[in-house]
Amino acid sequence: MPRNALFIAAFDSQLKWCGRIRDEFAGRGYACRVVVPDVRSALSAQQITDAGFDRVDSMSWSELLDLAVTSDVVVCGLSGPITKGFSVELADRRRAAGVAGPVLITGWVGVIIEKITAGYLDRCGSDIVAVNSVADFDHFTAVGGRLGLPPDNLVLTGLPFLSPRPLPQRTGPIRRVLFADQPTVPGREVERRYVYQKLVDYAYEHPDREVILKPRHRPGEDTFHKMLYHPEAVLAGIEQPHNFKIDYTPIGEVLESIDLMITMSSTACLEALDRGCRVALVLDLGVHERYGNQVFLDSGLLRTFDAIGADQLGTPEPSFLDSYFFDRDRTSTAIIADRADALLAAGTRPAHVAWETDYLRSAAEFHRETSAGPGGGRPNGQHSLVALRRRMVRHGPVKGMLAQASVSLLPPILNRSLRNLIRNGRTL
């Protein structure tokens, strides 16, 4: 029988990441299946199509674990905390079944702009941690060393949609400009209005250039980071010139014709650099972790809108490029699949050693004792007791009991009111 590979995603970015890796395993004869578990998720039919899939299967958390433990390879594209819960419960199930279990592959679907250490520790219980950059790899190695975690599961792969070396940056006239929007960066409506207005002003100042605003998703769709202020709504009352438009064509399909990409901190800037586009990262709002642009301080690409409008654009620093576009003789997906094939052939799983470390043993125990529901690993009959214990750990005995009571006994409107009181440090 052919080997099989299971791919897990809940949002479009995760599905696209899984899709690139899926293509590699399918090309090697693996039977591939994509599953969306019953955790928070949002995938429209168009998003599934844009990610290169005809369909995805929905499945309960328990059913997913049953399927995963019998698979040869599992690629988990879920967020860090849910990945951590999945890896804990998968390890428990394969121990109970007395089997080696699958080769579990985890990673990041884009540039890591927050929770870099926490994100690694959420994924360190997998057999292959696919790392996107040299800087990330060095950081994870150092963190793991401090905590006694073996480094065998860290694999420097690069992002699946990037080539080993980017094309030379274009030098011709700027005719088409694309702004790659993000769901929550910037987060406040006044900030988004400012940025969109600056784009409109840019279009007025350069009537010979086509200025395209590419939203992260269409109205009514959702992503992992929920957008509160969609550009169509924010721009509804702003007059726009003829050469400005909102377009939903996937970025990968238009980059060949784009001369300049503008964004705050989107991973799309790396795709643009890969294709030879000029890139400017908006500096007007400052440098701050909530914008994610702190990770681009060494890029050489941070620019104000005044500088962008005057075509005072930067060139990427070689050290920045070398971190994401490092020399390798294979694609990133081939590196991942080769490592998985080698582990399957040898019958070894690096995660088995990792789970015997003090750090992961204690992390797993904490997860088992304080989690409930998807990622909590408890039978339904125990969920209320475990949930109460979790809330008491988080809020203290009195507030924890009130929080659990609000979930179990009160209607939603009173539930929200009580939660707000608890969150603000007050009790009834």
Tab-separated table of C-alpha atoms in Angstrom, residues 14-396:
chain	number	residue	atom	x	y	z
A	14	GLN	CA	-2.590	27.421	6.654
A	15	LEU	CA	-4.246	25.651	3.740
A	16	LYS	CA	-1.912	27.305	1.215
A	17	TRP	CA	1.122	26.271	3.258
A	18	CYS	CA	-0.178	22.718	3.477
A	19	GLY	CA	-0.954	22.778	-0.241
A	20	ARG	CA	2.655	23.357	-1.254
A	21	ILE	CA	3.836	20.508	0.943
A	22	ARG	CA	0.948	18.305	-0.217
A	23	ASP	CA	2.082	18.679	-3.821
A	24	GLU	CA	5.533	17.357	-2.877
A	25	PHE	CA	4.221	14.296	-1.042
A	26	ALA	CA	1.619	13.565	-3.718
A	27	GLY	CA	4.383	13.645	-6.318
A	28	ARG	CA	6.151	10.921	-4.329
A	29	GLY	CA	3.126	8.645	-4.421
A	30	TYR	CA	1.635	9.431	-1.020
A	31	ALA	CA	-2.138	9.254	-0.660
A	32	CYS	CA	-2.999	12.718	0.660
A	33	ARG	CA	-6.004	13.953	2.604
A	34	VAL	CA	-6.791	17.425	3.950
A	35	VAL	CA	-8.832	17.818	7.136
A	36	VAL	CA	-10.343	20.801	8.932
A	37	PRO	CA	-10.930	19.927	12.630
A	38	ASP	CA	-13.765	21.272	14.772
A	39	VAL	CA	-11.742	24.156	16.173
A	40	ARG	CA	-12.182	27.797	15.161
A	41	SER	CA	-11.927	27.799	11.388
A	42	ALA	CA	-13.111	29.691	8.326
A	43	LEU	CA	-12.633	28.482	4.770
A	44	SER	CA	-14.858	29.667	1.947
A	45	ALA	CA	-15.218	27.721	-1.289
A	46	GLN	CA	-13.177	30.394	-3.068
A	47	GLN	CA	-10.393	30.240	-0.472
A	48	ILE	CA	-10.228	26.455	-0.851
A	49	THR	CA	-9.988	26.832	-4.631
A	50	ASP	CA	-7.369	29.595	-4.385
A	51	ALA	CA	-5.250	27.305	-2.197
A	52	GLY	CA	-5.274	24.655	-4.932
A	53	PHE	CA	-7.746	22.175	-3.452
A	54	ASP	CA	-10.961	20.731	-4.808
A	55	ARG	CA	-12.275	19.921	-1.340
A	56	VAL	CA	-11.394	19.529	2.309
A	57	ASP	CA	-12.921	17.175	4.896
A	58	SER	CA	-14.376	18.295	8.228
A	59	MET	CA	-13.800	16.096	11.261
A	60	SER	CA	-14.161	16.107	15.031
A	61	TRP	CA	-11.040	16.507	17.172
A	62	SER	CA	-11.251	12.937	18.437
A	63	GLU	CA	-11.747	11.534	14.935
A	64	LEU	CA	-8.775	13.560	13.747
A	65	LEU	CA	-6.520	12.065	16.426
A	66	ASP	CA	-7.731	8.553	15.572
A	67	LEU	CA	-6.852	9.143	11.932
A	68	ALA	CA	-3.541	10.850	12.698
A	69	VAL	CA	-2.123	8.087	14.876
A	70	THR	CA	-2.527	5.588	12.005
A	71	SER	CA	-1.078	7.892	9.327
A	72	ASP	CA	2.477	7.776	8.019
A	73	VAL	CA	2.914	11.556	7.885
A	74	VAL	CA	0.901	14.343	9.515
A	75	VAL	CA	1.437	17.966	8.468
A	76	CYS	CA	-0.133	20.339	11.001
A	77	GLY	CA	-0.626	23.926	9.845
A	78	LEU	CA	-2.706	25.005	12.852
A	79	SER	CA	-1.816	27.876	15.175
A	80	GLY	CA	0.811	27.315	17.852
A	81	PRO	CA	-1.364	26.647	20.926
A	82	ILE	CA	-3.651	24.262	19.034
A	83	THR	CA	-0.624	22.535	17.513
A	84	LYS	CA	0.784	22.073	21.002
A	85	GLY	CA	-2.445	20.457	22.193
A	86	PHE	CA	-2.549	18.252	19.122
A	87	SER	CA	1.032	17.069	19.601
A	88	VAL	CA	0.449	16.291	23.297
A	89	GLU	CA	-2.652	14.229	22.583
A	90	LEU	CA	-1.127	12.520	19.560
A	91	ALA	CA	1.846	11.470	21.710
A	92	ASP	CA	-0.551	10.119	24.336
A	93	ARG	CA	-2.479	8.112	21.751
A	94	ARG	CA	0.524	6.571	20.061
A	95	ARG	CA	1.909	5.547	23.476
A	96	ALA	CA	-1.427	3.967	24.390
A	97	ALA	CA	-1.520	2.157	21.036
A	98	GLY	CA	2.091	1.010	21.360
A	99	VAL	CA	3.020	2.335	17.912
A	100	ALA	CA	5.691	4.687	16.604
A	101	GLY	CA	3.022	6.982	15.239
A	102	PRO	CA	3.321	9.309	12.271
A	103	VAL	CA	6.109	11.672	11.380
A	104	LEU	CA	4.591	14.920	12.667
A	105	ILE	CA	5.560	18.030	10.688
A	106	THR	CA	4.886	21.569	11.908
A	107	GLY	CA	6.001	25.038	10.890
A	108	TRP	CA	4.981	28.649	10.278
A	109	VAL	CA	2.912	29.758	7.308
A	110	GLY	CA	4.737	33.081	6.969
A	111	VAL	CA	7.174	35.506	8.555
A	112	ILE	CA	7.051	35.274	12.355
A	113	ILE	CA	6.191	38.740	13.610
A	114	GLU	CA	5.137	37.807	17.154
A	115	LYS	CA	5.572	35.088	19.782
A	116	ILE	CA	8.737	33.732	18.187
A	117	THR	CA	9.849	31.823	21.303
A	118	ALA	CA	6.357	30.690	22.309
A	119	GLY	CA	5.658	29.566	18.754
A	120	TYR	CA	8.727	27.352	18.718
A	121	LEU	CA	7.895	25.820	22.088
A	122	ASP	CA	4.358	25.096	20.873
A	123	ARG	CA	5.857	23.091	17.991
A	124	CYS	CA	8.927	21.515	19.600
A	125	GLY	CA	7.083	18.254	20.289
A	126	SER	CA	6.948	17.393	16.587
A	127	ASP	CA	9.385	15.325	14.543
A	128	ILE	CA	10.107	18.000	11.935
A	129	VAL	CA	9.905	21.694	12.774
A	130	ALA	CA	10.200	23.400	9.379
A	131	VAL	CA	12.053	26.684	9.962
A	132	ASN	CA	11.711	29.605	7.576
A	133	SER	CA	14.905	31.606	8.097
A	134	VAL	CA	18.465	31.344	9.338
A	135	ALA	CA	17.732	33.903	12.064
A	136	ASP	CA	14.763	31.860	13.310
A	137	PHE	CA	16.800	28.656	13.207
A	138	ASP	CA	19.577	30.192	15.313
A	139	HIS	CA	17.039	31.528	17.819
A	140	PHE	CA	15.206	28.221	18.176
A	141	THR	CA	18.470	26.326	18.583
A	142	ALA	CA	19.537	28.672	21.372
A	143	VAL	CA	16.155	28.453	23.144
A	144	GLY	CA	16.082	24.677	22.874
A	145	GLY	CA	19.597	24.432	24.221
A	146	ARG	CA	18.679	26.466	27.284
A	147	LEU	CA	15.702	24.197	28.000
A	148	GLY	CA	17.440	20.899	27.317
A	149	LEU	CA	15.460	20.207	24.124
A	150	PRO	CA	17.237	18.140	21.450
A	151	PRO	CA	17.764	20.042	18.174
A	152	ASP	CA	17.271	17.010	15.912
A	153	ASN	CA	13.772	18.051	14.862
A	154	LEU	CA	14.777	21.542	13.699
A	155	VAL	CA	15.106	21.605	9.902
A	156	LEU	CA	16.056	24.785	8.036
A	157	THR	CA	13.750	24.614	5.022
A	158	GLY	CA	12.719	28.130	4.066
A	159	LEU	CA	9.178	29.106	3.165
A	160	PRO	CA	7.628	26.676	0.667
A	161	PHE	CA	6.690	29.428	-1.801
A	162	LEU	CA	10.160	31.038	-1.961
A	163	SER	CA	13.009	30.070	-4.257
A	164	PRO	CA	16.610	29.685	-3.021
A	165	ARG	CA	17.614	33.013	-4.587
A	166	PRO	CA	15.402	35.971	-5.566
A	167	LEU	CA	15.410	37.514	-9.015
A	168	PRO	CA	17.376	40.763	-9.462
A	169	GLN	CA	15.384	43.817	-8.435
A	170	ARG	CA	13.688	45.564	-11.340
A	171	THR	CA	14.965	48.984	-12.337
A	172	GLY	CA	12.475	50.089	-14.980
A	173	PRO	CA	9.719	52.696	-14.549
A	174	ILE	CA	7.065	52.110	-11.919
A	175	ARG	CA	3.735	51.492	-13.646
A	176	ARG	CA	1.848	49.145	-11.310
A	177	VAL	CA	1.859	49.445	-7.534
A	178	LEU	CA	0.303	46.883	-5.188
A	179	PHE	CA	-0.510	47.375	-1.521
A	180	ALA	CA	-0.659	44.023	0.285
A	181	ASP	CA	-3.167	44.540	3.081
A	182	GLN	CA	-3.264	42.563	6.339
A	183	PRO	CA	-6.280	41.659	8.475
A	184	THR	CA	-5.137	43.233	11.744
A	185	VAL	CA	-2.104	45.348	10.851
A	186	PRO	CA	-2.722	48.118	11.579
A	187	GLY	CA	-5.447	47.213	14.042
A	188	ARG	CA	-7.289	50.465	14.759
A	189	GLU	CA	-9.746	51.998	12.318
A	190	VAL	CA	-8.079	55.409	12.445
A	191	GLU	CA	-4.740	53.826	11.508
A	192	ARG	CA	-6.229	51.914	8.592
A	193	ARG	CA	-8.017	55.018	7.342
A	194	TYR	CA	-4.720	56.911	7.444
A	195	VAL	CA	-2.888	54.243	5.449
A	196	TYR	CA	-5.653	53.875	2.861
A	197	GLN	CA	-5.885	57.644	2.469
A	198	LYS	CA	-2.136	57.793	1.857
A	199	LEU	CA	-2.551	55.176	-0.885
A	200	VAL	CA	-5.301	57.235	-2.485
A	201	ASP	CA	-3.104	60.334	-2.248
A	202	TYR	CA	-0.277	58.398	-3.896
A	203	ALA	CA	-2.600	57.480	-6.753
A	204	TYR	CA	-3.575	61.130	-7.218
A	205	GLU	CA	0.092	62.169	-7.203
A	206	HIS	CA	0.990	59.531	-9.812
A	207	PRO	CA	-1.885	59.454	-12.326
A	208	ASP	CA	0.257	57.438	-14.751
A	209	ARG	CA	0.515	54.542	-12.271
A	210	GLU	CA	-2.073	51.914	-11.459
A	211	VAL	CA	-2.447	51.604	-7.692
A	212	ILE	CA	-4.013	48.359	-6.481
A	213	LEU	CA	-5.145	47.619	-2.942
A	214	LYS	CA	-5.220	43.856	-2.355
A	215	PRO	CA	-7.305	43.022	0.755
A	216	ARG	CA	-6.398	39.903	2.690
A	217	HIS	CA	-9.859	38.475	2.026
A	218	ARG	CA	-13.247	39.366	0.563
A	219	PRO	CA	-16.046	40.825	2.689
A	220	GLY	CA	-17.752	38.008	4.536
A	221	GLU	CA	-14.690	35.753	4.497
A	222	ASP	CA	-12.373	35.255	7.443
A	223	THR	CA	-8.741	34.467	8.204
A	224	PHE	CA	-6.854	33.373	11.305
A	225	HIS	CA	-6.430	37.030	12.284
A	226	LYS	CA	-9.937	38.471	12.145
A	227	MET	CA	-10.277	41.745	10.225
A	228	LEU	CA	-12.503	44.329	11.900
A	229	TYR	CA	-12.199	47.138	9.349
A	230	HIS	CA	-12.316	45.889	5.786
A	231	PRO	CA	-10.833	48.334	3.252
A	232	GLU	CA	-14.043	48.408	1.227
A	233	ALA	CA	-15.916	49.682	4.287
A	234	VAL	CA	-13.214	52.142	5.344
A	235	LEU	CA	-12.858	53.563	1.827
A	236	ALA	CA	-16.594	53.821	1.221
A	237	GLY	CA	-16.649	57.543	2.009
A	238	ILE	CA	-13.302	58.456	0.443
A	239	GLU	CA	-13.168	59.773	-3.117
A	240	GLN	CA	-10.842	57.685	-5.245
A	241	PRO	CA	-9.077	58.478	-8.531
A	242	HIS	CA	-9.533	56.471	-11.723
A	243	ASN	CA	-6.154	54.742	-11.339
A	244	PHE	CA	-6.921	53.342	-7.872
A	245	LYS	CA	-8.772	50.064	-7.373
A	246	ILE	CA	-9.424	47.233	-4.949
A	247	ASP	CA	-8.662	43.822	-6.408
A	248	TYR	CA	-8.875	40.286	-4.978
A	249	THR	CA	-6.701	38.451	-7.496
A	250	PRO	CA	-4.241	36.220	-5.583
A	251	ILE	CA	-0.933	38.014	-5.198
A	252	GLY	CA	1.031	35.156	-6.742
A	253	GLU	CA	-0.869	35.627	-9.996
A	254	VAL	CA	-0.031	39.322	-10.417
A	255	LEU	CA	3.506	39.729	-9.096
A	256	GLU	CA	5.068	39.370	-12.532
A	257	SER	CA	3.466	42.672	-13.543
A	258	ILE	CA	3.978	44.574	-10.283
A	259	ASP	CA	6.802	47.111	-10.127
A	260	LEU	CA	6.432	48.139	-6.482
A	261	MET	CA	4.825	46.403	-3.505
A	262	ILE	CA	3.893	48.418	-0.431
A	263	THR	CA	2.869	46.762	2.828
A	264	MET	CA	3.168	47.068	6.591
A	265	SER	CA	4.699	43.692	7.415
A	266	SER	CA	3.034	41.090	5.205
A	267	THR	CA	4.889	37.931	4.221
A	268	ALA	CA	3.881	38.925	0.687
A	269	CYS	CA	6.878	41.277	0.708
A	270	LEU	CA	9.145	38.218	0.523
A	271	GLU	CA	7.150	36.852	-2.402
A	272	ALA	CA	7.588	40.212	-4.119
A	273	LEU	CA	11.337	40.251	-3.493
A	274	ASP	CA	11.523	36.709	-4.841
A	275	ARG	CA	9.967	37.879	-8.116
A	276	GLY	CA	12.207	40.932	-8.416
A	277	CYS	CA	9.690	43.556	-7.263
A	278	ARG	CA	10.745	46.652	-5.413
A	279	VAL	CA	9.352	46.681	-1.866
A	280	ALA	CA	8.558	49.448	0.612
A	281	LEU	CA	7.452	48.756	4.194
A	282	VAL	CA	5.334	51.559	5.641
A	283	LEU	CA	7.098	53.459	8.416
A	284	ASP	CA	4.597	56.282	9.053
A	285	LEU	CA	3.001	54.649	12.097
A	286	GLY	CA	6.365	53.942	13.681
A	287	VAL	CA	8.076	50.672	14.517
A	288	HIS	CA	6.118	48.543	16.955
A	289	GLU	CA	5.434	44.901	17.709
A	290	ARG	CA	1.724	45.415	17.072
A	291	TYR	CA	2.585	46.272	13.459
A	292	GLY	CA	5.062	43.420	13.102
A	293	ASN	CA	7.546	45.678	11.354
A	294	GLN	CA	10.157	45.329	14.099
A	295	VAL	CA	11.337	42.141	12.384
A	296	PHE	CA	12.129	44.188	9.260
A	297	LEU	CA	14.404	46.734	10.930
A	298	ASP	CA	17.423	45.155	9.242
A	299	SER	CA	15.755	44.824	5.839
A	300	GLY	CA	16.679	48.248	4.490
A	301	LEU	CA	13.122	48.615	3.184
A	302	LEU	CA	11.292	50.695	5.819
A	303	ARG	CA	10.070	53.930	4.228
A	304	THR	CA	7.604	56.732	4.954
A	305	PHE	CA	4.845	57.469	2.449
A	306	ASP	CA	6.613	60.758	1.613
A	307	ALA	CA	9.726	58.819	0.617
A	308	ILE	CA	7.661	56.258	-1.290
A	309	GLY	CA	5.851	59.006	-3.176
A	310	ALA	CA	9.195	60.554	-4.112
A	311	ASP	CA	10.493	57.156	-5.321
A	312	GLN	CA	13.148	57.146	-2.626
A	313	LEU	CA	13.085	53.388	-2.306
A	314	GLY	CA	15.571	51.112	-0.636
A	315	THR	CA	17.302	47.922	-1.660
A	316	PRO	CA	17.176	44.889	0.635
A	317	GLU	CA	20.164	44.358	2.887
A	318	PRO	CA	22.157	41.257	1.814
A	319	SER	CA	22.091	39.797	5.343
A	320	PHE	CA	18.300	40.087	5.425
A	321	LEU	CA	17.951	38.365	2.072
A	322	ASP	CA	20.428	35.656	3.035
A	323	SER	CA	18.346	34.739	6.080
A	324	TYR	CA	15.255	33.899	3.999
A	325	PHE	CA	16.891	33.097	0.649
A	326	PHE	CA	19.753	30.871	1.695
A	327	ASP	CA	21.653	28.568	-0.655
A	328	ARG	CA	20.149	25.113	-0.933
A	329	ASP	CA	20.157	22.461	-3.627
A	330	ARG	CA	16.485	21.516	-3.219
A	331	THR	CA	13.149	23.195	-2.737
A	332	SER	CA	11.946	23.660	0.815
A	333	THR	CA	9.191	21.094	0.293
A	334	ALA	CA	11.725	18.570	-0.978
A	335	ILE	CA	13.829	19.131	2.155
A	336	ILE	CA	10.757	18.438	4.314
A	337	ALA	CA	9.710	15.336	2.377
A	338	ASP	CA	13.257	13.946	2.213
A	339	ARG	CA	13.555	14.219	5.974
A	340	ALA	CA	10.165	12.555	6.477
A	341	ASP	CA	11.099	9.718	4.117
A	342	ALA	CA	14.364	9.192	5.992
A	343	LEU	CA	12.618	9.062	9.376
A	344	LEU	CA	10.033	6.590	8.092
A	345	ALA	CA	12.731	4.382	6.593
A	346	ALA	CA	14.756	4.411	9.815
A	347	GLY	CA	11.724	3.988	12.054
A	348	THR	CA	12.875	6.862	14.267
A	349	ARG	CA	10.945	9.846	15.598
A	350	PRO	CA	12.914	12.774	17.090
A	351	ALA	CA	9.818	13.811	19.047
A	352	HIS	CA	9.984	10.634	21.125
A	353	VAL	CA	13.234	11.868	22.671
A	354	ALA	CA	11.897	15.407	23.059
A	355	TRP	CA	8.878	14.189	25.028
A	356	GLU	CA	11.208	12.656	27.632
A	357	THR	CA	12.758	16.018	28.507
A	358	ASP	CA	11.738	17.752	31.722
A	359	TYR	CA	10.362	20.728	29.807
A	360	LEU	CA	7.995	18.821	27.550
A	361	ARG	CA	6.916	16.372	30.243
A	362	SER	CA	5.811	19.265	32.442
A	363	ALA	CA	4.273	21.163	29.519
A	364	ALA	CA	2.255	18.081	28.577
A	365	GLU	CA	1.084	17.552	32.140
A	366	PHE	CA	-0.025	21.172	32.433
A	367	HIS	CA	-1.946	20.844	29.157
A	368	ARG	CA	-3.701	17.684	30.283
A	369	GLU	CA	-4.696	19.174	33.639
A	370	THR	CA	-5.865	22.593	32.476
A	371	SER	CA	-7.369	22.125	29.011
A	372	ALA	CA	-10.777	20.998	27.839
A	373	GLY	CA	-12.494	20.661	24.479
A	374	PRO	CA	-10.562	20.475	21.198
A	375	GLY	CA	-6.918	20.239	22.130
A	376	GLY	CA	-7.753	19.285	25.711
A	377	GLY	CA	-7.714	15.523	25.431
A	378	ARG	CA	-10.504	14.799	27.935
A	379	PRO	CA	-13.676	12.755	27.475
A	380	ASN	CA	-16.823	14.886	27.205
A	381	GLY	CA	-18.044	13.816	30.633
A	382	GLN	CA	-14.946	15.376	32.249
A	383	HIS	CA	-14.969	18.654	30.349
A	384	SER	CA	-16.864	20.671	32.997
A	385	LEU	CA	-14.568	19.560	35.829
A	386	VAL	CA	-11.425	20.170	33.807
A	387	ALA	CA	-12.745	23.518	32.564
A	388	LEU	CA	-13.437	24.568	36.152
A	389	ARG	CA	-9.915	23.572	37.158
A	390	ARG	CA	-8.474	25.483	34.212
A	391	ARG	CA	-10.414	28.655	35.073
A	392	MET	CA	-9.436	28.409	38.747
A	393	VAL	CA	-5.767	28.168	37.729
A	394	ARG	CA	-6.150	31.170	35.445
A	395	HIS	CA	-8.350	33.459	37.605
A	396	GLY	CA	-8.089	32.127	41.156
